[in-house]
């Protein structure tokens, strides 16, 4: 068991570089080891959290260890499979990564705490759903980020558009107005499948469905085809490449050239745009991706992180306490404000209302979703048939035929267990 005497110097993450003061009662203190990902929280946030946590929990010390995203999957899997409990007690993982760790049986069931103490009914669905398997909650939502529409206020004004559109049809009409005089109404790459996913979800469709333990690709359903048709109509109102995704070339670079009215991206892209074109400072605005009706924003893919606890931990109570504190209202809202994230609950959205881009994210996150909750989904993304489907449709192929082809490939990929 990881115990430490108060007389000993505390061990903390290299990022924190210091040691919190501890009382001199002589009582034994237990260490909770926490793996967090590089860039998820600032050094200042972690310093404040550690100081207060250790002050208010006199029997616990924190050992926060910062991890790199590169290679983290194998490292986490090895920690979960270790024979001894000397590894991490709490681990930050990407929300869509949780299913692969659940599949190995190495995570602690946190359903009781989630229902009784943590208000799981208010969690963002795009964070909560990937952390759940058959009604058992393993991943606890920490923070989220998602796409919004970044737009040129000056070009909207010149086109006589009074404000951000509220519905998808209004969005199409506004974008058509903006797509004139040498300007692109929107820059939307042909293979931006995350954005397509939102349109499909809005129509009541999905990328894949599970029945009786068997996953099947569902791009060929009427609902999914309606989502693709809207994407096709919107994408045509600009000059985005039909055979590339949003990073080839980087859409922020294209936007910074000055003849594009809108892109669909995380709000942080605005900073990169202004760095490349300072003349756009003060001209950029944000609004949630519009939905099918004015009363609700459109569905969006939600990225972010969950916190999990290895089943082998010998510090169960301490680990659960750390998760409770980090995901609770006080520290979760402080993290959201410090890092421009969306808090983990819809009820905490007001905490970021003062920041236009983050507020737009939070509105969309309430309708957020994640990719199908199966560890085999990584195989789909490795040779992504959705991207190929999109390019074929945008270059004139029959949508229904190509959707059936892509759905078969998704079904085949999901049928092969990851080794």
Coordinates of C-alpha atoms in Angstrom, one line a residue:
X1 CA 0.0 0.0 0.0
X2 CA 1.2 3.5 -0.9
X3 CA 1.7 5.2 2.5
X4 CA 3.8 8.1 3.5
X5 CA 4.7 9.6 6.8
X6 CA 4.2 13.3 7.3
X7 CA 7.8 13.7 8.2
X8 CA 8.8 12.7 4.7
X9 CA 9.0 15.3 1.9
X10 CA 6.1 15.1 -0.4
X11 CA 6.4 13.8 -3.9
X12 CA 4.6 15.7 -6.6
X13 CA 4.5 16.0 -10.3
X14 CA 7.5 17.7 -11.9
X15 CA 5.0 20.1 -13.4
X16 CA 4.1 21.3 -9.9
X17 CA 7.6 21.7 -8.7
X18 CA 6.8 22.0 -5.1
X19 CA 5.4 20.5 -1.9
X20 CA 2.3 21.5 -0.1
X21 CA 2.6 22.2 3.6
X22 CA 1.3 19.3 5.7
X23 CA 0.4 19.1 9.4
X24 CA 2.7 17.6 11.9
X25 CA 0.3 15.2 13.6
X26 CA 2.5 12.2 12.8
X27 CA -0.4 10.4 11.1
X28 CA 0.2 8.4 8.1
X29 CA -0.9 9.8 4.7
X30 CA -1.8 7.9 1.6
X31 CA -0.7 8.9 -1.9
X32 CA -3.1 9.0 -4.8
X33 CA -1.3 8.9 -8.1
X34 CA -3.0 10.7 -10.9
X35 CA -2.2 10.6 -14.6
X36 CA -3.3 13.7 -16.5
X37 CA -2.6 14.5 -20.2
X38 CA -0.3 17.3 -21.3
X39 CA -2.1 20.5 -22.0
X40 CA -5.4 19.5 -20.3
X41 CA -4.9 21.7 -17.3
X42 CA -2.5 24.6 -16.6
X43 CA 0.3 24.4 -14.1
X44 CA -1.4 27.1 -12.1
X45 CA -4.7 25.2 -11.9
X46 CA -3.0 22.0 -10.8
X47 CA -1.0 23.9 -8.1
X48 CA -4.2 25.4 -6.7
X49 CA -6.1 22.1 -6.9
X50 CA -3.3 20.2 -5.2
X51 CA -2.8 22.7 -2.4
X52 CA -6.5 22.8 -1.5
X53 CA -7.0 19.1 -1.9
X54 CA -4.2 18.2 0.4
X55 CA -5.2 20.8 2.9
X56 CA -8.8 19.6 3.1
X57 CA -8.0 15.9 3.0
X58 CA -5.5 15.5 5.7
X59 CA -4.9 11.8 5.0
X60 CA -4.3 12.1 1.3
X61 CA -1.4 13.4 -0.9
X62 CA -1.5 13.8 -4.6
X63 CA 1.2 12.6 -7.1
X64 CA 0.1 14.2 -10.4
X65 CA 2.1 12.8 -13.4
X66 CA 1.7 14.5 -16.8
X67 CA 1.5 12.1 -19.8
X68 CA 2.0 12.6 -23.5
X69 CA -0.9 11.8 -25.8
X70 CA 1.5 9.9 -28.2
X71 CA 1.5 6.2 -27.2
X72 CA -0.8 6.8 -24.3
X73 CA -3.2 3.9 -25.3
X74 CA -0.6 1.2 -24.8
X75 CA 0.7 2.8 -21.6
X76 CA -2.8 3.0 -20.1
X77 CA -3.5 -0.6 -21.1
X78 CA -0.3 -1.8 -19.6
X79 CA -1.2 0.0 -16.3
X80 CA -4.6 -1.6 -16.3
X81 CA -3.2 -5.1 -16.8
X82 CA -0.4 -4.8 -14.3
X83 CA -0.3 -7.5 -11.6
X84 CA 0.5 -5.0 -8.8
X85 CA -1.4 -1.8 -7.8
X86 CA 1.7 0.4 -8.0
X87 CA 0.5 2.3 -11.0
X88 CA -1.9 5.2 -11.4
X89 CA -5.1 5.4 -9.2
X90 CA -6.9 7.9 -11.5
X91 CA -6.3 8.3 -15.3
X92 CA -7.5 10.9 -17.7
X93 CA -8.5 9.4 -21.0
X94 CA -10.1 10.7 -24.2
X95 CA -13.9 10.2 -24.0
X96 CA -13.9 8.0 -27.1
X97 CA -11.1 5.9 -25.7
X98 CA -13.1 4.7 -22.7
X99 CA -14.7 1.7 -24.5
X100 CA -11.4 0.1 -25.3
X101 CA -10.4 0.2 -21.7
X102 CA -13.8 -1.1 -20.5
X103 CA -13.4 -4.0 -23.0
X104 CA -10.3 -5.2 -21.1
X105 CA -12.2 -5.3 -17.8
X106 CA -9.6 -3.1 -16.0
X107 CA -11.8 -0.2 -14.9
X108 CA -13.7 0.3 -11.6
X109 CA -17.5 0.5 -11.7
X110 CA -18.5 4.0 -10.6
X111 CA -22.2 3.8 -11.3
X112 CA -23.3 4.1 -7.6
X113 CA -21.3 7.3 -7.0
X114 CA -22.5 8.7 -10.4
X115 CA -26.2 8.1 -9.5
X116 CA -26.1 8.9 -5.8
X117 CA -23.6 11.8 -5.6
X118 CA -22.4 13.2 -8.9
X119 CA -25.6 14.2 -10.7
X120 CA -25.0 12.1 -13.8
X121 CA -28.3 13.1 -15.3
X122 CA -26.9 16.5 -16.1
X123 CA -23.7 15.3 -17.7
X124 CA -23.0 16.2 -21.3
X125 CA -24.1 13.1 -23.3
X126 CA -21.0 13.2 -25.6
X127 CA -18.8 12.6 -22.5
X128 CA -21.1 10.4 -20.5
X129 CA -22.3 7.9 -23.1
X130 CA -18.8 6.7 -24.2
X131 CA -18.0 6.1 -20.5
X132 CA -21.0 3.8 -20.0
X133 CA -21.4 0.2 -21.0
X134 CA -24.7 -1.6 -20.5
X135 CA -25.8 0.9 -17.8
X136 CA -22.5 0.7 -16.0
X137 CA -20.6 4.0 -15.7
X138 CA -16.8 3.7 -15.9
X139 CA -15.7 7.0 -17.3
X140 CA -16.6 10.2 -15.4
X141 CA -17.0 13.3 -17.6
X142 CA -14.3 16.0 -17.0
X143 CA -14.3 18.6 -19.8
X144 CA -15.5 19.0 -23.3
X145 CA -14.8 20.9 -26.6
X146 CA -16.7 20.8 -29.8
X147 CA -17.1 22.6 -33.1
X148 CA -19.0 25.9 -33.6
X149 CA -19.3 28.2 -36.6
X150 CA -16.6 30.9 -36.8
X151 CA -17.8 33.7 -39.0
X152 CA -16.9 37.1 -40.3
X153 CA -19.1 39.7 -38.8
X154 CA -18.2 42.3 -41.4
X155 CA -19.1 40.0 -44.3
X156 CA -22.4 39.1 -42.7
X157 CA -23.2 42.9 -42.3
X158 CA -22.2 43.6 -45.9
X159 CA -24.5 40.8 -47.1
X160 CA -27.4 42.3 -45.1
X161 CA -27.5 39.4 -42.6
X162 CA -28.7 40.7 -39.2
X163 CA -27.3 37.9 -37.1
X164 CA -26.4 34.3 -36.8
X165 CA -28.9 31.9 -38.3
X166 CA -31.0 29.7 -36.0
X167 CA -32.0 26.9 -38.2
X168 CA -30.3 24.8 -40.9
X169 CA -32.5 26.2 -43.7
X170 CA -31.7 29.8 -42.5
X171 CA -28.1 28.8 -42.5
X172 CA -28.2 27.7 -46.1
X173 CA -30.0 30.8 -47.2
X174 CA -27.5 33.1 -45.4
X175 CA -24.5 31.1 -46.8
X176 CA -25.9 31.4 -50.3
X177 CA -26.0 35.2 -49.9
X178 CA -22.4 35.2 -48.6
X179 CA -21.2 33.1 -51.5
X180 CA -20.8 36.0 -53.9
X181 CA -18.5 38.7 -55.0
X182 CA -15.4 36.5 -54.9
X183 CA -16.2 35.4 -51.3
X184 CA -16.9 31.8 -50.3
X185 CA -20.0 31.5 -48.2
X186 CA -18.4 28.7 -46.2
X187 CA -15.2 26.7 -46.4
X188 CA -16.2 23.1 -45.7
X189 CA -13.8 20.4 -46.7
X190 CA -15.4 17.4 -48.4
X191 CA -14.1 14.8 -45.9
X192 CA -15.0 16.6 -42.6
X193 CA -16.8 13.6 -41.3
X194 CA -17.1 14.9 -37.8
X195 CA -19.3 17.7 -39.1
X196 CA -21.3 15.3 -41.2
X197 CA -21.9 13.1 -38.1
X198 CA -23.7 16.0 -36.5
X199 CA -26.0 16.4 -39.5
X200 CA -26.8 12.7 -39.4
X201 CA -27.6 12.7 -35.7
X202 CA -29.8 15.7 -36.2
X203 CA -31.9 13.7 -38.7
X204 CA -32.2 10.9 -36.2
X205 CA -29.6 8.7 -37.9
X206 CA -26.3 7.3 -36.7
X207 CA -22.9 6.0 -38.1
X208 CA -23.5 2.5 -36.7
X209 CA -26.0 0.7 -34.4
X210 CA -25.7 -2.2 -32.1
X211 CA -28.2 -5.0 -31.7
X212 CA -27.5 -8.2 -29.7
X213 CA -23.9 -7.4 -29.4
X214 CA -23.5 -7.0 -33.2
X215 CA -22.6 -3.6 -34.7
X216 CA -23.8 -2.6 -38.2
X217 CA -22.9 0.4 -40.3
X218 CA -26.0 2.7 -40.9
X219 CA -25.0 5.4 -43.3
X220 CA -27.5 4.0 -45.8
X221 CA -30.6 4.7 -43.6
X222 CA -33.0 7.4 -44.8
X223 CA -32.1 9.6 -41.9
X224 CA -28.3 9.3 -42.5
X225 CA -28.8 10.0 -46.2
X226 CA -30.8 13.2 -45.3
X227 CA -27.8 14.3 -43.2
X228 CA -25.4 13.7 -46.2
X229 CA -27.7 15.6 -48.5
X230 CA -27.6 18.7 -46.2
X231 CA -23.8 18.4 -46.1
X232 CA -23.7 18.3 -49.9
X233 CA -25.9 21.4 -50.2
X234 CA -23.9 23.4 -47.6
X235 CA -20.4 22.3 -48.9
X236 CA -21.3 23.5 -52.5
X237 CA -21.6 27.1 -51.2
X238 CA -17.8 27.4 -51.0
X239 CA -14.6 26.2 -52.5
X240 CA -13.5 23.6 -49.9
X241 CA -11.7 20.6 -51.5
X242 CA -14.1 17.6 -52.0
X243 CA -11.2 15.0 -51.6
X244 CA -9.6 16.2 -48.4
X245 CA -10.4 16.8 -44.8
X246 CA -10.3 20.1 -42.8
X247 CA -6.6 19.8 -42.0
X248 CA -5.4 19.4 -45.6
X249 CA -4.9 22.3 -46.0
X250 CA -5.6 23.6 -42.5
X251 CA -8.9 25.5 -42.7
X252 CA -7.7 28.2 -40.4
X253 CA -5.0 29.1 -42.9
X254 CA -7.6 29.3 -45.7
X255 CA -9.9 31.4 -43.6
X256 CA -7.1 33.8 -42.8
X257 CA -6.6 34.6 -46.4
X258 CA -9.7 36.9 -46.1
X259 CA -12.3 35.7 -48.6
X260 CA -14.1 33.1 -46.5
X261 CA -17.2 34.0 -44.5
X262 CA -17.5 30.8 -42.3
X263 CA -15.8 27.7 -41.1
X264 CA -16.9 24.9 -38.7
X265 CA -14.2 24.6 -36.1
X266 CA -13.4 24.7 -32.4
X267 CA -13.3 28.4 -31.2
X268 CA -9.6 28.2 -30.5
X269 CA -9.0 28.3 -34.2
X270 CA -9.9 32.0 -34.1
X271 CA -6.7 32.7 -32.4
X272 CA -4.7 31.0 -35.1
X273 CA -6.6 33.0 -37.8
X274 CA -5.9 36.3 -36.2
X275 CA -2.3 35.5 -35.7
X276 CA -2.0 34.9 -39.5
X277 CA -4.2 37.9 -40.4
X278 CA -4.3 40.6 -37.7
X279 CA -6.7 42.6 -39.8
X280 CA -9.4 40.2 -38.7
X281 CA -9.1 41.0 -35.0
X282 CA -12.5 42.1 -33.8
X283 CA -14.2 40.8 -36.9
X284 CA -14.7 37.1 -35.8
X285 CA -17.9 35.9 -34.2
X286 CA -19.2 32.5 -33.1
X287 CA -22.5 30.7 -33.1
X288 CA -23.6 27.1 -32.5
X289 CA -24.1 24.8 -35.5
X290 CA -27.7 25.4 -36.3
X291 CA -30.3 22.6 -35.9
X292 CA -33.4 21.6 -37.7
X293 CA -35.5 23.9 -35.6
X294 CA -34.8 27.3 -34.0
X295 CA -35.4 26.1 -30.4
X296 CA -32.3 23.8 -30.3
X297 CA -28.8 23.9 -31.7
X298 CA -27.6 21.2 -34.0
X299 CA -25.9 18.0 -32.8
X300 CA -22.1 18.1 -32.8
X301 CA -19.3 15.6 -32.2
X302 CA -18.1 16.2 -28.6
X303 CA -14.4 15.7 -27.8
X304 CA -12.9 15.9 -24.4
X305 CA -11.8 13.7 -21.5
X306 CA -13.2 11.4 -18.9
X307 CA -11.6 10.3 -15.7
X308 CA -11.3 6.6 -14.9
X309 CA -10.1 4.5 -11.9
X310 CA -8.2 1.2 -12.5
X311 CA -9.9 -1.7 -10.8
X312 CA -6.6 -2.8 -9.3
X313 CA -6.0 0.4 -7.4
X314 CA -5.3 0.0 -3.6
X315 CA -6.5 3.5 -3.0
X316 CA -10.1 3.2 -4.1
X317 CA -11.5 5.7 -1.6
X318 CA -8.8 8.3 -2.3
X319 CA -9.1 7.8 -6.1
X320 CA -12.9 8.3 -5.9
X321 CA -12.4 11.4 -3.8
X322 CA -10.0 12.9 -6.4
X323 CA -12.5 12.2 -9.2
X324 CA -15.3 13.7 -7.2
X325 CA -13.3 16.9 -6.6
X326 CA -12.0 17.3 -10.2
X327 CA -15.4 16.7 -11.8
X328 CA -17.4 18.6 -9.1
X329 CA -18.9 22.1 -9.8
X330 CA -16.2 24.1 -8.1
X331 CA -13.1 22.8 -9.8
X332 CA -14.8 21.9 -13.0
X333 CA -16.0 25.4 -13.6
X334 CA -12.6 26.8 -12.6
X335 CA -10.9 24.5 -15.1
X336 CA -13.5 25.5 -17.8
X337 CA -12.8 29.2 -17.3
X338 CA -9.0 28.7 -17.2
X339 CA -8.8 26.6 -20.3
X340 CA -11.8 27.7 -22.3
X341 CA -13.5 24.3 -22.0
X342 CA -17.1 23.4 -21.8
X343 CA -17.9 22.2 -18.2
X344 CA -19.0 18.6 -17.8
X345 CA -22.7 19.4 -17.0
X346 CA -25.3 21.3 -18.9
X347 CA -26.3 23.0 -15.7
X348 CA -22.8 24.6 -15.5
X349 CA -22.9 26.3 -18.9
X350 CA -23.5 29.7 -17.3
X351 CA -19.9 29.6 -15.9
X352 CA -18.6 30.3 -19.5
X353 CA -21.4 32.6 -20.7
X354 CA -19.0 35.6 -20.7
X355 CA -16.8 34.1 -23.4
X356 CA -18.6 34.2 -26.8
X357 CA -16.8 31.2 -28.4
X358 CA -17.0 29.0 -25.4
X359 CA -20.6 29.9 -24.8
X360 CA -21.4 28.8 -28.4
X361 CA -19.5 25.6 -27.7
X362 CA -21.5 25.0 -24.5
X363 CA -24.8 25.5 -26.3
X364 CA -23.9 22.9 -28.9
X365 CA -22.4 20.5 -26.4
X366 CA -25.8 20.1 -24.8
X367 CA -26.7 18.3 -28.1
X368 CA -23.3 16.6 -28.4
X369 CA -22.6 13.0 -29.2
X370 CA -19.6 10.8 -29.6
X371 CA -18.6 8.1 -32.0
X372 CA -20.2 4.6 -31.6
X373 CA -19.2 3.2 -28.2
X374 CA -17.2 0.2 -29.2
X375 CA -13.4 -0.4 -29.0
X376 CA -13.5 -1.5 -32.6
X377 CA -14.4 1.9 -33.8
X378 CA -10.7 2.7 -34.0
X379 CA -10.5 0.3 -36.9
X380 CA -13.1 2.3 -38.8
X381 CA -11.2 5.5 -38.4
X382 CA -7.9 3.8 -39.4
X383 CA -9.1 3.5 -43.0
X384 CA -12.1 5.7 -42.9
X385 CA -14.8 4.6 -45.3
X386 CA -16.9 7.6 -44.3
X387 CA -14.4 10.0 -45.8
X388 CA -14.3 8.1 -49.1
X389 CA -18.1 7.9 -49.2
X390 CA -18.3 11.7 -48.8
X391 CA -15.9 12.4 -51.6
X392 CA -17.7 10.0 -53.9
X393 CA -21.1 11.7 -53.2
X394 CA -19.6 15.2 -53.7
X395 CA -18.2 14.2 -57.0
X396 CA -21.5 13.0 -58.4
X397 CA -21.8 9.3 -57.3
X398 CA -25.2 8.0 -56.3
X399 CA -25.5 8.6 -52.5
X400 CA -27.6 5.5 -51.7
X401 CA -25.2 3.2 -53.5
X402 CA -22.1 4.7 -51.9
X403 CA -23.8 4.7 -48.5
X404 CA -24.5 1.0 -48.7
X405 CA -20.8 0.4 -49.7
X406 CA -19.5 2.4 -46.8
X407 CA -21.9 0.8 -44.4
X408 CA -20.7 -2.6 -45.3
X409 CA -17.1 -1.6 -44.7
X410 CA -18.0 -0.2 -41.3
X411 CA -19.8 -3.4 -40.4
X412 CA -16.8 -5.5 -41.5
X413 CA -14.4 -3.3 -39.4
X414 CA -16.6 -3.5 -36.3
X415 CA -16.8 -7.3 -36.6
X416 CA -13.1 -7.8 -36.1
X417 CA -12.0 -7.6 -32.4
X418 CA -9.0 -5.4 -31.8
X419 CA -5.9 -7.5 -30.9

